[in-house]
Coordinates of C-alpha atoms in Angstrom, one line a residue:
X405 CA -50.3 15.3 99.4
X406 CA -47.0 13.9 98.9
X407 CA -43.5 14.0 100.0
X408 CA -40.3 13.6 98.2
X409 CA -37.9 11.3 100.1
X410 CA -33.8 11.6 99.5
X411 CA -32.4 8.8 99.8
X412 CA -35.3 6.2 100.4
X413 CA -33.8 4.3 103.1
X414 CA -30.3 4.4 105.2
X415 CA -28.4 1.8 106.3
X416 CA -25.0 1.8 108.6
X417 CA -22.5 -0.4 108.9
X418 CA -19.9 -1.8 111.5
X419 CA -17.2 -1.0 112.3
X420 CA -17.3 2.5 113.4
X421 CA -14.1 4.5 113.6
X422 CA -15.9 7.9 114.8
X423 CA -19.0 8.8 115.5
X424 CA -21.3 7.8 112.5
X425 CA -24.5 9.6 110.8
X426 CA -26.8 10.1 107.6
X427 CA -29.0 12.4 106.4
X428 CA -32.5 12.0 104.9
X429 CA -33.8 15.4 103.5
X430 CA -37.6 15.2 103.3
X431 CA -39.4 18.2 100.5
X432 CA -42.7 19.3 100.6
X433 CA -43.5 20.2 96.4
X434 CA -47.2 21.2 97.8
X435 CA -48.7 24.7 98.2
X436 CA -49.5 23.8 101.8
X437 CA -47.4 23.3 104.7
X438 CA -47.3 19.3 106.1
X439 CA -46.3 17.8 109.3
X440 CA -44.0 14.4 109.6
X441 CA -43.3 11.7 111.9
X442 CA -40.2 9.6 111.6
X443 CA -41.2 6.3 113.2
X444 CA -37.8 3.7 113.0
X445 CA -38.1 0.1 112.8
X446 CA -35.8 -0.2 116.3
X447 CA -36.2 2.5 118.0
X448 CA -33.8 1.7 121.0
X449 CA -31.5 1.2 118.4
X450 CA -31.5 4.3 116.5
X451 CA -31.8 8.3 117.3
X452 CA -33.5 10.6 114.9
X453 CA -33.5 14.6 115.5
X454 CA -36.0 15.9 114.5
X455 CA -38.1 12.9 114.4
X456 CA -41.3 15.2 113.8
X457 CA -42.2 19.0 112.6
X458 CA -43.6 20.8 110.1
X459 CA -42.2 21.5 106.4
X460 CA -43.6 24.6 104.7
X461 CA -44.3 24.8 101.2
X462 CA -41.6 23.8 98.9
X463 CA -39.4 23.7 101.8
X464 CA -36.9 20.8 102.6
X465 CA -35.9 19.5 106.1
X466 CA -32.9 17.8 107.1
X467 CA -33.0 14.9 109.5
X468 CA -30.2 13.0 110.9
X469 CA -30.4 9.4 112.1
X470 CA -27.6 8.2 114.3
X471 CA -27.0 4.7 115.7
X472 CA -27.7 4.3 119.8
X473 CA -24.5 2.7 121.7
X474 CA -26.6 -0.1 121.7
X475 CA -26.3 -0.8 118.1
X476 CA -25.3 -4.3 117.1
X477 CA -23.4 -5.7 114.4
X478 CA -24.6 -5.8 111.0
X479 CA -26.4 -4.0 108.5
X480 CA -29.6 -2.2 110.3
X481 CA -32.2 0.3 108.5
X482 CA -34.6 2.5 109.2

């Protein structure tokens, strides 16, 4: 089974104005429901909500990635 990712990675950038956050939409194109796990590369760095669930057939979840306050400098992706 397979998932179809949208976009295929996020990145955020200094300097932030306002409060700053992306969306990744995961879809499930199988007859069967799946469960996911979002696992970041730094997780102190980043929060993602919901960072695990289950996506029913054709079905598409939203989930938001937003940088911790103790993001640094630079480009960072997840």
């Amino acid at each position: 089974m397979s998932v179809e990712i949208d976009p295929p990675e996020l990145g955020f950038r200094r300097p932030f104005q306002h409060e700053v956050s992306q969306v990744l939409r995961l879809r499930n194109p199988n007859n069967d429901p799946i469960a996911f796990k979002v696992k970041t590369t730094a997780p102190k760095q980043y929060c993602v909500r919901p960072n695990s669930g289950r996506i029913e057939p054709n079905a598409e979840v939203e989930i938001q990635g937003t940088p911790s306050s103790s993001f640094l400098s630079g480009p960072y992706h997840f």
